[in-house]
Coordinates of C-alpha atoms and ligand atoms in Angstrom, one line a residue:
M27 CA 68.5 87.3 123.0
R28 CA 71.8 86.0 122.4
T29 CA 74.4 86.9 120.0
Q30 CA 78.4 86.2 120.2
V31 CA 79.5 89.8 121.1
V32 CA 77.8 92.6 123.0
I33 CA 79.6 95.5 123.3
I34 CA 78.9 98.0 125.8
G35 CA 79.1 102.3 124.6
G36 CA 78.3 102.9 120.9
G37 CA 81.3 105.6 120.9
P38 CA 83.9 105.3 118.0
S39 CA 85.6 102.3 120.2
G40 CA 82.1 100.2 120.8
L41 CA 81.5 101.2 116.7
L42 CA 85.0 100.2 115.2
L43 CA 84.9 97.7 117.2
G44 CA 81.5 95.7 115.9
Q45 CA 82.8 96.3 112.2
L46 CA 86.0 94.7 112.7
L47 CA 83.8 91.7 113.3
H48 CA 81.0 91.9 111.3
R49 CA 84.2 92.3 108.9
I50 CA 84.3 88.2 109.8
G51 CA 81.2 87.4 109.7
V52 CA 81.4 87.6 114.0
E53 CA 78.0 88.8 115.6
A54 CA 77.7 92.0 117.9
V55 CA 74.6 94.0 119.8
V56 CA 76.0 97.5 120.9
L57 CA 73.8 99.0 123.9
E58 CA 74.4 102.6 124.1
R59 CA 73.5 104.8 126.5
Q60 CA 71.9 108.4 125.4
T61 CA 70.4 109.4 121.6
R62 CA 72.8 109.0 118.9
D63 CA 72.3 112.8 117.8
Y64 CA 73.7 113.4 121.4
V65 CA 76.8 110.8 120.3
L66 CA 77.3 112.7 117.5
S67 CA 77.5 116.3 119.1
R68 CA 80.3 115.2 121.4
I69 CA 83.4 116.9 119.9
R70 CA 85.9 115.6 121.1
A71 CA 89.5 114.1 119.2
G72 CA 90.7 115.5 115.6
V73 CA 93.5 114.1 115.0
L74 CA 94.2 110.7 114.5
E75 CA 97.0 107.9 114.1
R76 CA 98.4 106.3 111.2
G77 CA 97.1 102.9 113.2
M78 CA 93.7 104.6 113.2
V79 CA 93.5 105.1 110.0
E80 CA 94.7 102.0 108.3
L81 CA 91.5 100.7 110.4
M82 CA 89.3 102.6 109.9
A83 CA 90.3 101.3 105.7
T84 CA 89.9 97.5 107.0
A85 CA 86.5 98.2 108.6
G86 CA 85.6 99.8 105.1
V87 CA 84.6 103.0 106.2
D88 CA 87.1 105.2 105.4
A89 CA 85.6 106.4 101.9
R90 CA 84.6 110.1 103.8
L91 CA 88.4 110.6 105.6
K92 CA 89.9 110.5 102.3
E93 CA 89.0 112.2 101.2
E94 CA 87.9 115.2 103.6
G95 CA 90.8 113.7 106.0
L96 CA 93.7 116.6 105.4
P97 CA 97.5 115.2 105.9
H98 CA 99.3 116.5 108.6
D99 CA 103.5 116.3 107.8
G100 CA 104.4 118.6 111.1
T101 CA 103.3 120.8 114.1
L102 CA 104.2 124.2 115.1
I103 CA 105.6 124.7 119.1
S104 CA 106.2 128.0 120.2
Y105 CA 107.1 129.4 123.8
R106 CA 109.0 132.6 124.7
E107 CA 110.1 134.0 120.8
E108 CA 110.1 130.8 119.0
I109 CA 108.6 128.7 117.6
F110 CA 109.9 126.0 115.5
R111 CA 108.3 122.9 113.8
I112 CA 108.9 119.3 114.1
D113 CA 108.2 117.3 111.2
F114 CA 106.7 114.3 110.9
A115 CA 107.1 112.7 107.4
K116 CA 111.2 113.8 108.0
H117 CA 111.8 111.6 111.0
T118 CA 109.0 109.1 110.8
G119 CA 107.2 109.1 107.2
T120 CA 104.4 109.2 107.7
P121 CA 101.6 112.2 108.3
V122 CA 98.4 112.4 110.6
M123 CA 95.4 112.6 109.7
V124 CA 92.8 115.3 111.3
Y125 CA 89.5 114.5 110.9
G126 CA 87.2 115.0 114.0
Q127 CA 86.3 112.3 115.9
T128 CA 82.8 112.9 115.1
E129 CA 82.8 112.7 111.7
V130 CA 84.5 109.1 112.5
T131 CA 81.5 108.3 114.6
R132 CA 78.8 108.9 112.8
D133 CA 81.3 107.7 109.9
L134 CA 80.9 104.7 111.9
Y135 CA 76.9 104.1 112.5
E136 CA 76.4 104.6 109.4
A137 CA 78.1 102.1 108.1
R138 CA 76.5 99.5 111.0
E139 CA 73.1 101.2 109.5
N140 CA 73.5 99.7 105.9
I141 CA 74.5 96.1 107.3
G142 CA 71.4 96.6 109.4
A143 CA 73.6 95.7 112.8
E144 CA 71.2 95.3 116.2
T145 CA 72.3 99.0 117.7
Y146 CA 70.5 99.2 121.8
F147 CA 70.0 103.3 121.9
E148 CA 69.3 104.8 125.3
V149 CA 69.5 102.0 127.6
E150 CA 69.2 102.0 131.2
D151 CA 70.6 99.6 134.6
V152 CA 73.1 97.5 131.9
E153 CA 73.9 94.8 134.0
I154 CA 76.6 92.2 133.7
E155 CA 76.5 88.8 135.3
G156 CA 78.8 85.6 134.8
A157 CA 81.8 87.8 133.1
N158 CA 84.1 85.4 135.1
T159 CA 82.6 82.8 133.7
D160 CA 82.1 80.9 130.5
R161 CA 78.2 81.9 129.9
P162 CA 78.6 85.5 130.5
S163 CA 75.0 87.6 129.9
V164 CA 74.1 91.4 129.9
H165 CA 71.4 92.8 131.4
F166 CA 69.7 96.0 130.4
T167 CA 66.1 97.5 130.4
K168 CA 64.4 99.5 127.1
D169 CA 61.8 101.9 127.1
G170 CA 60.4 100.3 130.1
T171 CA 60.7 96.6 129.3
R172 CA 64.1 94.8 131.1
H173 CA 65.8 92.1 129.0
Q174 CA 69.3 89.7 129.3
I175 CA 71.6 88.9 126.1
A176 CA 73.0 85.8 126.7
C177 CA 76.7 85.7 124.7
D178 CA 80.0 84.9 124.0
F179 CA 82.6 87.7 124.8
I180 CA 81.9 90.6 126.3
A181 CA 83.5 94.5 125.3
G182 CA 83.2 97.3 127.9
C183 CA 83.9 100.6 125.4
D184 CA 81.0 102.3 127.5
G185 CA 84.6 105.1 127.9
F186 CA 85.1 106.3 132.0
H187 CA 81.9 106.9 133.0
G188 CA 80.6 103.2 132.5
I189 CA 79.7 100.2 133.6
S190 CA 82.2 98.1 132.3
R191 CA 85.6 99.0 134.6
R192 CA 83.4 98.8 138.2
T193 CA 82.5 95.1 136.8
I194 CA 85.6 94.7 138.0
P195 CA 85.7 93.1 141.3
E196 CA 88.3 96.1 143.3
E197 CA 90.7 93.4 144.1
V198 CA 91.2 92.3 141.6
R199 CA 91.7 96.3 140.0
T200 CA 94.4 98.7 140.5
E201 CA 93.9 101.7 139.5
Y202 CA 96.5 104.5 138.6
E203 CA 95.5 108.3 138.1
K204 CA 96.7 111.2 138.0
V205 CA 94.3 115.3 137.7
Y206 CA 96.3 118.3 136.5
P207 CA 95.9 121.4 138.1
F208 CA 93.8 123.2 135.3
G209 CA 91.2 122.5 131.9
W210 CA 90.6 123.3 128.3
L211 CA 88.2 125.8 127.3
G212 CA 87.9 125.0 123.6
I213 CA 85.4 126.6 121.2
I214 CA 84.9 125.9 117.0
S215 CA 84.9 128.7 115.3
E216 CA 84.0 128.4 111.5
T217 CA 86.4 130.4 110.1
P218 CA 90.0 130.0 108.5
P219 CA 92.1 128.4 110.4
V220 CA 95.2 130.2 112.1
N221 CA 97.8 127.9 110.2
H222 CA 97.8 125.4 107.8
E223 CA 99.4 122.8 110.2
L224 CA 98.5 121.8 114.0
I225 CA 100.1 125.1 117.1
Y226 CA 101.4 124.3 120.3
A227 CA 101.6 127.1 123.0
N228 CA 104.4 127.5 126.2
S229 CA 103.0 130.5 127.4
D230 CA 103.5 132.7 130.1
R231 CA 99.9 133.1 130.4
G232 CA 99.1 129.2 130.1
F233 CA 99.2 126.6 126.6
A234 CA 96.5 127.0 123.9
L235 CA 96.2 124.9 121.0
C236 CA 95.4 125.7 117.4
S237 CA 93.8 122.8 115.2
M238 CA 91.6 122.8 113.2
R239 CA 88.5 120.6 111.7
S240 CA 88.5 121.5 108.6
M241 CA 90.2 125.0 106.1
T242 CA 86.5 126.5 106.6
R243 CA 86.7 125.6 110.7
S244 CA 89.1 125.8 113.9
R245 CA 89.2 124.0 117.5
Y246 CA 91.4 126.8 119.6
Y247 CA 91.8 125.9 123.2
I248 CA 93.1 128.1 125.9
Q249 CA 94.3 126.2 129.5
C250 CA 92.7 127.2 131.9
S251 CA 91.7 127.4 136.3
M252 CA 89.5 124.1 136.4
A253 CA 87.4 126.7 138.5
D254 CA 86.6 128.2 135.6
S255 CA 83.1 128.4 133.6
V256 CA 82.4 128.5 130.4
D257 CA 79.7 131.3 131.8
N258 CA 83.1 133.4 132.2
W259 CA 84.3 133.8 128.1
S260 CA 82.4 135.9 126.4
D261 CA 84.4 135.0 122.0
D262 CA 86.6 138.2 121.8
Q263 CA 87.2 137.8 125.9
F264 CA 88.8 134.0 124.2
W265 CA 89.2 135.3 120.8
T266 CA 92.1 138.4 123.3
E267 CA 93.8 135.3 125.0
L268 CA 94.2 132.9 122.8
K269 CA 96.2 135.1 120.5
R270 CA 98.1 136.9 123.8
R271 CA 99.4 133.6 124.4
L272 CA 100.5 132.4 120.7
P273 CA 103.5 135.0 118.8
Q274 CA 102.6 138.0 117.0
S275 CA 103.9 136.6 114.0
L276 CA 101.2 133.9 114.5
S277 CA 98.0 135.4 115.5
N278 CA 99.0 138.9 113.3
D279 CA 96.5 136.7 110.6
M280 CA 93.7 134.9 113.1
V281 CA 90.6 135.6 111.3
T282 CA 89.0 135.6 114.8
G283 CA 84.7 135.0 114.6
P284 CA 81.5 133.8 116.9
S285 CA 82.0 130.0 118.7
V286 CA 79.7 127.3 117.4
E287 CA 80.6 125.3 120.6
K288 CA 82.5 126.1 123.6
S289 CA 82.8 123.7 126.9
I290 CA 86.0 122.9 129.0
A291 CA 87.1 119.3 129.4
P292 CA 89.0 118.2 132.5
L293 CA 92.8 116.8 132.2
R294 CA 93.3 113.6 134.1
S295 CA 96.1 110.3 133.6
F296 CA 94.0 106.7 134.4
V297 CA 94.9 103.5 134.4
T298 CA 92.7 100.9 135.9
E299 CA 94.8 97.2 135.5
P300 CA 94.0 94.5 134.7
M301 CA 92.0 95.6 131.1
R302 CA 90.1 91.7 130.8
W303 CA 88.4 89.6 133.6
G304 CA 87.0 86.1 132.5
R305 CA 85.0 87.2 129.4
L306 CA 84.8 90.5 129.9
F307 CA 87.0 93.6 127.1
L308 CA 87.7 96.4 128.7
C309 CA 88.5 99.2 125.5
G310 CA 89.3 102.6 124.7
D311 CA 88.3 105.1 127.8
A312 CA 86.2 102.4 129.8
A313 CA 90.1 101.4 130.5
H314 CA 92.8 104.2 130.3
I315 CA 91.9 108.4 129.9
V316 CA 94.9 110.8 129.0
P317 CA 95.2 114.8 128.8
P318 CA 94.6 115.7 125.4
T319 CA 97.9 117.3 125.0
G320 CA 99.2 114.5 122.8
A321 CA 96.1 113.7 120.5
K322 CA 96.4 109.9 122.0
G323 CA 93.2 109.6 123.7
L324 CA 90.9 108.4 120.7
N325 CA 94.4 106.6 118.9
T326 CA 95.0 104.8 122.5
A327 CA 91.6 103.4 122.0
A328 CA 91.6 101.9 118.5
S329 CA 94.8 100.5 119.3
D330 CA 92.8 98.3 122.3
V331 CA 90.2 97.4 119.4
H332 CA 92.6 96.0 117.4
Y333 CA 94.3 93.7 119.4
L334 CA 90.8 92.7 120.6
F335 CA 89.5 92.5 117.6
E336 CA 93.1 90.3 116.8
G337 CA 91.7 88.2 119.3
L338 CA 88.8 87.5 118.9
K339 CA 89.0 86.7 114.7
S340 CA 91.7 83.6 116.2
W341 CA 88.9 82.8 118.7
Y342 CA 86.2 82.5 116.0
G343 CA 88.8 81.7 113.8
D344 CA 90.4 78.5 115.3
G345 CA 89.7 78.9 119.0
D346 CA 92.9 80.0 119.1
A347 CA 93.0 82.0 122.1
A348 CA 96.1 83.8 123.0
G349 CA 95.3 87.3 121.6
L350 CA 92.5 86.6 123.8
D351 CA 94.9 85.7 126.6
G352 CA 97.5 88.2 125.9
Y353 CA 94.7 91.2 125.3
S354 CA 95.9 92.4 128.5
E355 CA 99.1 92.9 128.9
K356 CA 99.8 94.1 125.4
A357 CA 97.2 97.2 125.0
L358 CA 98.8 98.0 128.1
A359 CA 102.2 97.6 127.5
R360 CA 101.1 100.4 124.3
V361 CA 98.5 102.5 127.0
W362 CA 101.2 103.0 129.1
K363 CA 103.5 104.9 126.2
A364 CA 100.8 106.7 125.0
E365 CA 100.1 107.8 128.9
R366 CA 103.7 108.3 129.2
F367 CA 103.7 111.2 126.0
S368 CA 100.3 112.7 127.5
W369 CA 102.2 113.1 130.5
W370 CA 104.9 114.5 129.1
F371 CA 103.8 116.7 126.6
S372 CA 101.1 118.6 128.8
T373 CA 104.0 118.6 131.9
L374 CA 106.5 120.8 129.0
M375 CA 103.7 123.2 127.6
H376 CA 101.5 123.9 130.5
R377 CA 101.7 126.3 133.5
F378 CA 101.4 124.6 136.8
P379 CA 100.3 127.4 139.7
D380 CA 102.9 125.8 142.0
Q381 CA 105.3 125.8 139.6
S382 CA 108.8 126.8 140.6
E383 CA 110.9 129.2 138.6
F384 CA 113.5 126.1 138.6
D385 CA 110.5 124.4 137.0
L386 CA 110.2 126.8 134.8
R387 CA 113.5 127.0 133.8
M388 CA 113.7 123.0 133.3
Q389 CA 110.1 123.4 130.7
W390 CA 112.9 126.4 128.8
A391 CA 116.0 123.9 129.1
E392 CA 113.6 120.8 127.8
L393 CA 112.1 123.2 125.3
D394 CA 115.5 124.8 123.8
F395 CA 116.9 120.8 123.6
L396 CA 113.6 119.9 121.9
R397 CA 113.7 122.8 119.2
S398 CA 117.7 122.1 118.8
N399 CA 118.3 117.7 118.9
E400 CA 117.7 116.6 115.4
A401 CA 116.6 113.5 118.1
A402 CA 115.0 115.0 120.9
Q403 CA 112.7 115.9 117.3
K404 CA 112.5 111.8 116.3
A405 CA 111.7 111.2 119.3
M406 CA 108.8 113.4 119.5
A407 CA 107.6 112.5 116.1
E408 CA 108.1 108.9 116.6
N409 CA 105.4 109.3 119.4
Y410 CA 102.9 112.1 118.2
V411 CA 102.2 109.7 114.6
G412 CA 101.5 106.8 116.6
L413 CA 103.9 103.7 118.4
P414 CA 103.3 100.4 116.1
Y415 CA 100.3 98.3 117.3
Ligands
FAS501 P1 83.0 107.4 124.7 O1 83.3 107.8 125.8 O2 83.8 108.3 123.4 O3 82.2 106.1 124.1 C1 81.7 105.7 125.4 C2 80.4 105.7 125.1 O4 79.9 104.5 126.3 C3 78.9 106.9 125.2 O5 78.7 107.2 124.3 C4 78.4 106.4 126.7 O6 76.6 107.3 125.7 C5 78.1 105.5 126.4 N1 78.0 105.1 128.1 C6 78.6 105.3 128.8 N2 78.1 104.2 130.4 C7 77.7 103.5 128.8 C8 76.2 102.4 129.4 N3 76.1 102.4 131.0 N4 75.9 101.6 129.1 C9 75.3 101.8 127.7 N5 76.7 102.9 127.1 C10 76.8 104.2 128.2 N6 91.2 112.8 122.7 C11 92.0 113.4 121.8 O7 92.9 112.7 120.7 N7 91.6 114.6 121.7 C12 91.0 114.7 122.3 O8 90.9 116.1 121.9 C13 90.2 115.3 123.6 N8 89.0 116.1 123.5 C14 88.7 115.2 124.4 C15 87.2 116.0 125.4 C16 86.9 115.0 125.8 C17 85.6 116.6 127.1 C18 86.3 114.0 126.8 C19 86.0 113.6 127.6 C20 87.3 113.0 126.0 C21 87.8 114.1 124.7 N9 88.8 113.2 124.0 C22 90.6 113.2 124.0 C23 89.0 111.7 124.1 C24 88.1 111.3 124.0 O9 87.6 111.2 122.2 C25 87.9 109.2 123.7 O10 89.4 109.5 124.0 C26 87.4 108.7 122.9 O11 85.7 109.2 122.8 C27 87.3 106.9 123.5 O12 86.6 106.8 123.1 P2 85.6 105.5 123.7 O13 86.5 104.9 124.1 O14 84.9 104.8 123.0 O15 85.3 106.4 124.4
PHB502 C1 91.5 118.5 118.2 O1 91.9 118.8 117.3 O2 90.7 118.5 118.8 C2 93.1 118.5 118.6 C3 93.8 118.1 118.4 C4 95.4 118.1 119.2 C5 95.4 117.9 120.4 C6 94.4 118.1 120.6 C7 92.7 118.4 120.5 O3 96.0 117.5 120.9

């Protein structure tokens, strides 16, 4: 077999790149390890930056997003007995869009099926050959048969546990990692959100986040120990703990109900450099991970896709390789800013097991400054809605 671009990974990165390439007549084949239903069963991101919203429009897959997405002009932050709002509209003139990653992925799969593009599900033993030559190919097994696809380029969109990053020789790669000493226990409930905007809470019992997927479907998180398990948490125990982490003025009106999903996500910061090796380009979680605090995971995958798509568009358009040659440096420049913001917000909002009284006072001083200083709020707003591509 032969195609122009092989995309390894049928998550949001791979699907968005495939859709954008189709729009300019470049053929891409997607290889996905899981089934379509399994990919769509994952509950992950909930907030889209302006850049991601624009990319969905460019890809021609934003009809439902425009209809069902919830534009948010700000977010609340609570700590001690204080509650304050970061006004995105005032500081940046743009909202963020609340629209779940599951829906983004669903829209992208439906669009891909409508154009009849090739997606292989449940592939096994994917291997990349010749990435650092001008004749790369990808090998995989499907239903017991081994296949080989020759191509011009390979997009490694296979997430943190994929094979693409590891195809780049260790002596070429530099990896940076910070593992946080806690996780997030999250639930989905078919209940109206406690507030029309998100609430990030720094409490003496730990972090909590009140989010949503619609005005009838809520997404809540509480910081938990890495040793914790969802089996330790009944719904009632979750709701009781969540309310204890919020000011009463906010939790009094909380509508609780049965969880329809409950899971624990670890928190880690991770970056691999470079994000390119020959004809192999890494996108999204294959190259970097952020703690979900700043809602940057999916959104940084989107900016990678944007840079790679622009590079491929130039190469296929007039043979100009500058975009591809500059991809890793350009993508990493934005990745590191997202890493910094996610690290900063996670450090500000969580309780750390080894936190000293001084460390706690530093959190409160930073929150006091953020609450009272326009420039600090503008800086937060600009990072949250998404720095320019
Ligand atoms: P993905 O991991 O989404 O997709 C990679 C795809 O590649 C998967 O479908 C996988 O099955 C496939 N794959 C892997 N190995 C393969 C192989 N060898 N061959 C073929 N296919 C292979 N971000 C936020 O902004 N907010 C959040 O609240 C948030 N919560 C998260 C919770 C969890 C548990 C996790 C893991 C991540 C969370 N994220 C969150 C980050 C998440 O949204 C990612 O940033 C986003 O999924 C990135 O998309 P992809 O790069 O496409 O990677
Ligand atoms: C979510 O709705 O899942 C969500 C929202 C904002 C975050 C993290 C997760 O910072």
